[in-house]
Amino acid sequence: MKQDKKFLKELPERLEMALEILSNCELCPRKCHVNRLKSDKGFCKTGRNAVVSSYGPHFGEEKVLVGRFGSGTIFFTHCNMACVFCQNYDISQLGKGNEVSAQELADIMLELQGTGCHNIKIL
Ligand code: SF4
């Protein structure tokens, strides 16, 4: 509970920092320096908003992670790694998915929580 209050107090400052980083993107070691707030795109081809391919309870992980109701998994498109052996190539490199706003992404997470998922996992 004390942690929650601390987090909520820090949230506006964290948001400012995140937006500043997005405006000259250095979110990952690629350091593309594009302005993602204007939906300019760097190596990962992701603009202002996330692109989600699919989401749902996932049972393909260790039992301790999936429990009875699954791990709440969200598949983002446009991975910045570009591994040649990627098993999700159509998602990670071809970008099969739909752009979602921050509110829509939050709604997806709450929906997964509502179905009983034990955690939220982003792939
Ligand atoms: S690959 Fe994407 S996240 Fe990484 S620095 Fe470039 S634009 Fe930012």
Coordinates of N, CA and C and ligand atoms in Angstrom, one line a residue:
M1 N 0.8 -1.2 0.0 CA 0.0 0.0 0.0 C 0.9 1.3 0.0
K2 N 1.9 1.3 0.8 CA 2.8 2.4 0.9 C 3.5 2.6 -0.5
Q3 N 3.9 1.4 -1.1 CA 4.5 1.4 -2.4 C 3.6 2.0 -3.5
D4 N 2.2 1.7 -3.4 CA 1.3 2.2 -4.3 C 1.2 3.7 -4.2
K5 N 1.2 4.3 -3.0 CA 1.1 5.7 -2.8 C 2.3 6.4 -3.4
K6 N 3.5 5.8 -3.2 CA 4.7 6.4 -3.7 C 4.7 6.4 -5.2
F7 N 4.3 5.3 -5.8 CA 4.2 5.2 -7.2 C 3.2 6.2 -7.8
L8 N 2.1 6.4 -7.2 CA 1.1 7.3 -7.7 C 1.6 8.8 -7.6
K9 N 2.4 9.0 -6.6 CA 3.0 10.4 -6.4 C 4.0 10.6 -7.5
E10 N 4.8 9.6 -7.8 CA 5.8 9.7 -8.8 C 5.3 9.7 -10.3
L11 N 4.1 9.2 -10.4 CA 3.6 9.0 -11.8 C 3.7 10.2 -12.8
P12 N 3.2 11.4 -12.4 CA 3.3 12.5 -13.3 C 4.8 12.8 -13.8
E13 N 5.7 12.7 -12.8 CA 7.1 12.9 -13.2 C 7.6 11.8 -14.1
R14 N 7.2 10.5 -13.8 CA 7.6 9.4 -14.7 C 7.1 9.6 -16.1
L15 N 5.8 10.0 -16.2 CA 5.2 10.3 -17.5 C 5.9 11.3 -18.3
E16 N 6.3 12.4 -17.6 CA 7.0 13.5 -18.3 C 8.3 12.9 -18.8
M17 N 9.0 12.1 -18.0 CA 10.3 11.5 -18.4 C 10.1 10.6 -19.6
A18 N 9.1 9.8 -19.6 CA 8.8 8.9 -20.7 C 8.5 9.6 -22.0
L19 N 7.7 10.7 -21.9 CA 7.4 11.5 -23.1 C 8.6 12.1 -23.6
E20 N 9.5 12.6 -22.7 CA 10.7 13.3 -23.2 C 11.6 12.3 -23.9
I21 N 11.7 11.1 -23.4 CA 12.5 10.0 -24.1 C 11.9 9.7 -25.5
L22 N 10.6 9.6 -25.5 CA 9.9 9.3 -26.8 C 10.1 10.4 -27.8
S23 N 10.3 11.6 -27.4 CA 10.5 12.7 -28.3 C 11.8 12.7 -29.1
N24 N 12.7 11.9 -28.5 CA 14.1 11.8 -29.1 C 14.5 10.3 -28.8
C25 N 13.8 9.3 -29.4 CA 13.8 8.0 -28.8 C 15.2 7.3 -28.5
E26 N 15.3 7.1 -27.2 CA 16.5 6.3 -26.8 C 16.0 5.2 -25.8
L27 N 14.8 4.7 -26.1 CA 14.2 3.7 -25.2 C 15.0 2.4 -25.2
C28 N 15.7 2.1 -26.3 CA 16.5 0.9 -26.4 C 17.9 1.2 -26.9
P29 N 18.8 0.3 -26.9 CA 20.1 0.6 -27.4 C 20.3 1.0 -28.8
R30 N 19.2 0.8 -29.6 CA 19.3 1.3 -31.0 C 19.4 2.8 -31.1
K31 N 18.9 3.5 -30.1 CA 19.0 5.0 -30.0 C 18.8 5.6 -31.4
C32 N 17.6 5.5 -31.9 CA 17.2 6.0 -33.2 C 17.1 7.5 -33.3
H33 N 16.8 8.1 -32.1 CA 16.6 9.6 -32.0 C 15.5 10.1 -33.0
V34 N 14.4 9.4 -33.1 CA 13.3 9.9 -33.8 C 12.3 10.4 -32.8
N35 N 11.4 11.3 -33.3 CA 10.4 11.8 -32.5 C 9.1 11.0 -32.5
R36 N 9.0 10.0 -31.6 CA 7.8 9.1 -31.7 C 6.5 9.8 -31.3
L37 N 6.6 10.9 -30.6 CA 5.4 11.7 -30.3 C 4.7 12.1 -31.5
K38 N 5.5 12.3 -32.6 CA 4.9 12.7 -33.9 C 4.7 11.5 -34.8
S39 N 4.8 10.3 -34.2 CA 4.7 9.0 -34.9 C 5.8 8.8 -35.9
D40 N 6.9 9.5 -35.8 CA 8.1 9.2 -36.6 C 8.6 7.8 -36.1
K41 N 9.1 7.1 -37.0 CA 9.5 5.7 -36.7 C 10.9 5.4 -36.9
G42 N 11.5 4.7 -36.0 CA 12.9 4.2 -36.1 C 12.9 2.8 -36.4
F43 N 14.0 2.1 -36.0 CA 14.2 0.7 -36.3 C 13.0 -0.2 -36.0
C44 N 12.4 0.1 -34.9 CA 11.3 -0.8 -34.4 C 10.0 -0.6 -35.1
K45 N 9.9 0.5 -35.9 CA 8.7 0.9 -36.7 C 7.5 1.2 -35.8
T46 N 7.7 1.5 -34.5 CA 6.6 1.8 -33.6 C 6.6 3.3 -33.4
G47 N 5.4 3.9 -33.6 CA 5.3 5.4 -33.4 C 4.8 5.8 -32.0
R48 N 3.8 6.6 -32.0 CA 3.4 7.1 -30.7 C 2.7 6.0 -29.8
N49 N 2.0 5.2 -30.5 CA 1.2 4.2 -29.7 C 1.7 2.7 -30.0
A50 N 1.4 1.9 -29.0 CA 1.8 0.5 -29.2 C 0.9 -0.2 -30.2
V51 N 1.4 -1.2 -30.8 CA 0.6 -2.0 -31.8 C 0.5 -3.4 -31.2
V52 N -0.7 -3.9 -31.0 CA -1.0 -5.1 -30.3 C -1.5 -6.1 -31.4
S53 N -0.9 -7.3 -31.4 CA -1.3 -8.3 -32.3 C -2.4 -9.2 -31.7
S54 N -2.2 -9.6 -30.5 CA -3.3 -10.3 -29.8 C -3.0 -10.3 -28.3
Y55 N -4.0 -10.8 -27.6 CA -3.8 -10.9 -26.1 C -4.8 -12.0 -25.6
G56 N -4.4 -12.5 -24.4 CA -5.3 -13.5 -23.8 C -4.5 -14.3 -22.8
P57 N -5.3 -15.1 -22.0 CA -4.6 -16.0 -21.1 C -3.7 -17.0 -21.8
H58 N -2.5 -17.1 -21.3 CA -1.5 -18.0 -22.0 C -1.1 -19.1 -21.0
F59 N -1.1 -20.3 -21.6 CA -0.8 -21.5 -20.7 C 0.5 -22.2 -21.1
G60 N 1.3 -21.5 -22.0 CA 2.5 -22.2 -22.5 C 3.7 -21.8 -21.8
E61 N 3.6 -21.5 -20.5 CA 4.8 -21.2 -19.7 C 4.9 -22.1 -18.6
E62 N 5.9 -21.9 -17.7 CA 6.0 -22.8 -16.5 C 4.8 -22.7 -15.7
K63 N 4.4 -23.8 -15.0 CA 3.2 -23.8 -14.2 C 3.1 -22.7 -13.1
V64 N 4.3 -22.4 -12.6 CA 4.3 -21.3 -11.6 C 3.9 -20.0 -12.1
L65 N 4.0 -19.8 -13.4 CA 3.6 -18.5 -14.0 C 2.1 -18.5 -14.5
V66 N 1.7 -19.7 -14.9 CA 0.3 -19.7 -15.5 C -0.8 -20.1 -14.5
G67 N -0.4 -20.8 -13.4 CA -1.4 -21.1 -12.4 C -2.6 -21.8 -13.0
R68 N -3.8 -21.5 -12.5 CA -5.0 -22.1 -13.0 C -5.6 -21.3 -14.1
F69 N -5.4 -20.0 -14.1 CA -6.1 -19.1 -15.1 C -5.3 -18.5 -16.2
G70 N -4.0 -18.8 -16.2 CA -3.2 -18.4 -17.3 C -2.4 -17.1 -17.0
S71 N -1.4 -16.9 -17.8 CA -0.6 -15.6 -17.7 C -1.2 -14.7 -18.7
G72 N -1.5 -13.5 -18.3 CA -2.2 -12.5 -19.2 C -1.2 -11.9 -20.2
T73 N -1.2 -12.5 -21.4 CA -0.1 -12.2 -22.3 C -0.6 -11.2 -23.4
I74 N 0.2 -10.2 -23.6 CA 0.0 -9.2 -24.7 C 1.1 -9.3 -25.7
F75 N 0.8 -9.6 -26.9 CA 1.8 -9.7 -28.0 C 1.9 -8.4 -28.7
F76 N 3.0 -7.7 -28.5 CA 3.2 -6.4 -29.2 C 3.9 -6.7 -30.5
T77 N 3.6 -5.9 -31.5 CA 4.3 -6.1 -32.8 C 5.6 -5.2 -32.8
H78 N 6.4 -5.4 -33.8 CA 7.6 -4.5 -34.1 C 8.7 -4.6 -33.0
C79 N 9.2 -5.8 -32.8 CA 10.3 -6.0 -31.9 C 11.5 -5.3 -32.4
N80 N 12.3 -4.8 -31.5 CA 13.5 -4.1 -31.9 C 14.7 -5.0 -32.0
M81 N 14.5 -6.3 -31.7 CA 15.7 -7.2 -31.7 C 16.0 -7.8 -33.1
A82 N 14.9 -8.1 -33.9 CA 15.1 -8.7 -35.2 C 15.9 -9.9 -35.3
C83 N 15.7 -10.9 -34.3 CA 16.5 -12.1 -34.3 C 16.1 -12.9 -35.6
V84 N 17.1 -13.5 -36.2 CA 16.8 -14.3 -37.5 C 16.0 -15.5 -37.2
F85 N 16.0 -16.0 -36.0 CA 15.2 -17.3 -35.7 C 13.9 -17.0 -35.0
C86 N 13.4 -15.8 -35.1 CA 12.1 -15.4 -34.4 C 11.0 -16.3 -34.8
Q87 N 10.3 -16.9 -33.8 CA 9.2 -17.8 -34.1 C 7.9 -17.0 -34.3
N88 N 7.9 -15.7 -34.0 CA 6.8 -14.8 -34.2 C 7.1 -13.7 -35.3
Y89 N 7.7 -14.1 -36.4 CA 8.2 -13.2 -37.4 C 7.1 -12.3 -37.9
D90 N 5.9 -12.9 -38.2 CA 4.9 -12.0 -38.8 C 4.4 -11.0 -37.8
I91 N 4.5 -11.2 -36.5 CA 4.2 -10.2 -35.5 C 5.3 -9.3 -35.3
S92 N 6.5 -9.8 -35.0 CA 7.6 -9.0 -34.6 C 8.2 -8.2 -35.7
Q93 N 8.2 -8.6 -36.9 CA 8.8 -7.9 -38.0 C 7.9 -7.4 -39.0
L94 N 6.8 -8.1 -39.3 CA 5.8 -7.6 -40.3 C 4.7 -6.8 -39.7
G95 N 4.7 -6.7 -38.4 CA 3.7 -5.8 -37.7 C 2.3 -6.1 -37.8
K96 N 1.9 -7.4 -37.9 CA 0.5 -7.7 -37.9 C -0.2 -7.4 -36.6
G97 N -1.0 -6.4 -36.6 CA -1.7 -6.0 -35.4 C -2.4 -4.7 -35.5
N98 N -2.9 -4.2 -34.4 CA -3.7 -3.0 -34.4 C -3.1 -2.0 -33.4
E99 N -3.0 -0.7 -33.9 CA -2.5 0.3 -33.0 C -3.6 0.5 -31.9
V100 N -3.1 0.7 -30.6 CA -4.0 0.9 -29.5 C -3.5 2.2 -28.8
S101 N -4.5 2.9 -28.2 CA -4.2 4.1 -27.4 C -3.7 3.6 -26.0
A102 N -3.2 4.5 -25.2 CA -2.8 4.1 -23.9 C -4.1 3.6 -23.1
Q103 N -5.2 4.3 -23.3 CA -6.4 3.9 -22.6 C -6.8 2.5 -23.0
E104 N -6.8 2.2 -24.3 CA -7.1 0.9 -24.8 C -6.2 -0.2 -24.3
L105 N -4.9 0.1 -24.2 CA -3.9 -0.8 -23.6 C -4.2 -1.1 -22.2
A106 N -4.6 0.0 -21.4 CA -4.9 -0.2 -20.0 C -6.2 -1.1 -19.9
D107 N -7.1 -0.9 -20.8 CA -8.4 -1.7 -20.8 C -8.1 -3.2 -21.1
I108 N -7.1 -3.4 -22.0 CA -6.7 -4.8 -22.3 C -6.2 -5.4 -21.0
M109 N -5.3 -4.7 -20.3 CA -4.7 -5.3 -19.1 C -5.8 -5.5 -18.0
L110 N -6.7 -4.6 -17.9 CA -7.8 -4.8 -16.9 C -8.7 -6.0 -17.3
E111 N -8.9 -6.1 -18.6 CA -9.7 -7.3 -19.1 C -9.0 -8.6 -18.7
L112 N -7.7 -8.6 -18.9 CA -7.0 -9.9 -18.6 C -7.0 -10.1 -17.1
Q113 N -6.9 -9.0 -16.3 CA -7.0 -9.2 -14.8 C -8.4 -9.7 -14.5
G114 N -9.4 -9.2 -15.1 CA -10.8 -9.6 -14.9 C -11.1 -11.0 -15.2
T115 N -10.3 -11.6 -16.1 CA -10.5 -13.0 -16.4 C -9.8 -13.9 -15.4
G116 N -9.1 -13.3 -14.5 CA -8.4 -14.1 -13.5 C -6.9 -14.4 -13.8
C117 N -6.4 -13.8 -14.8 CA -4.9 -14.0 -15.1 C -4.1 -13.6 -13.9
H118 N -3.1 -14.4 -13.7 CA -2.3 -14.2 -12.5 C -1.2 -13.1 -12.6
N119 N -1.0 -12.7 -13.8 CA 0.0 -11.6 -14.1 C -0.2 -11.0 -15.5
I120 N 0.5 -10.0 -15.8 CA 0.4 -9.4 -17.1 C 1.8 -9.6 -17.7
K121 N 1.9 -10.2 -18.9 CA 3.1 -10.4 -19.5 C 3.1 -9.8 -20.9
I122 N 4.2 -9.2 -21.3 CA 4.3 -8.5 -22.6 C 5.3 -9.2 -23.4
L123 N 4.9 -9.6 -24.6 CA 5.9 -10.3 -25.5 C 6.0 -9.5 -26.8
Ligands
SF4_1 S1 14.3 0.8 -32.0 FE1 12.4 1.8 -31.4 S2 12.5 1.9 -29.2 FE2 14.6 1.5 -29.9 S3 15.5 3.6 -30.0 FE3 14.6 3.0 -32.1 S4 12.6 4.0 -32.1 FE4 13.3 3.8 -29.9

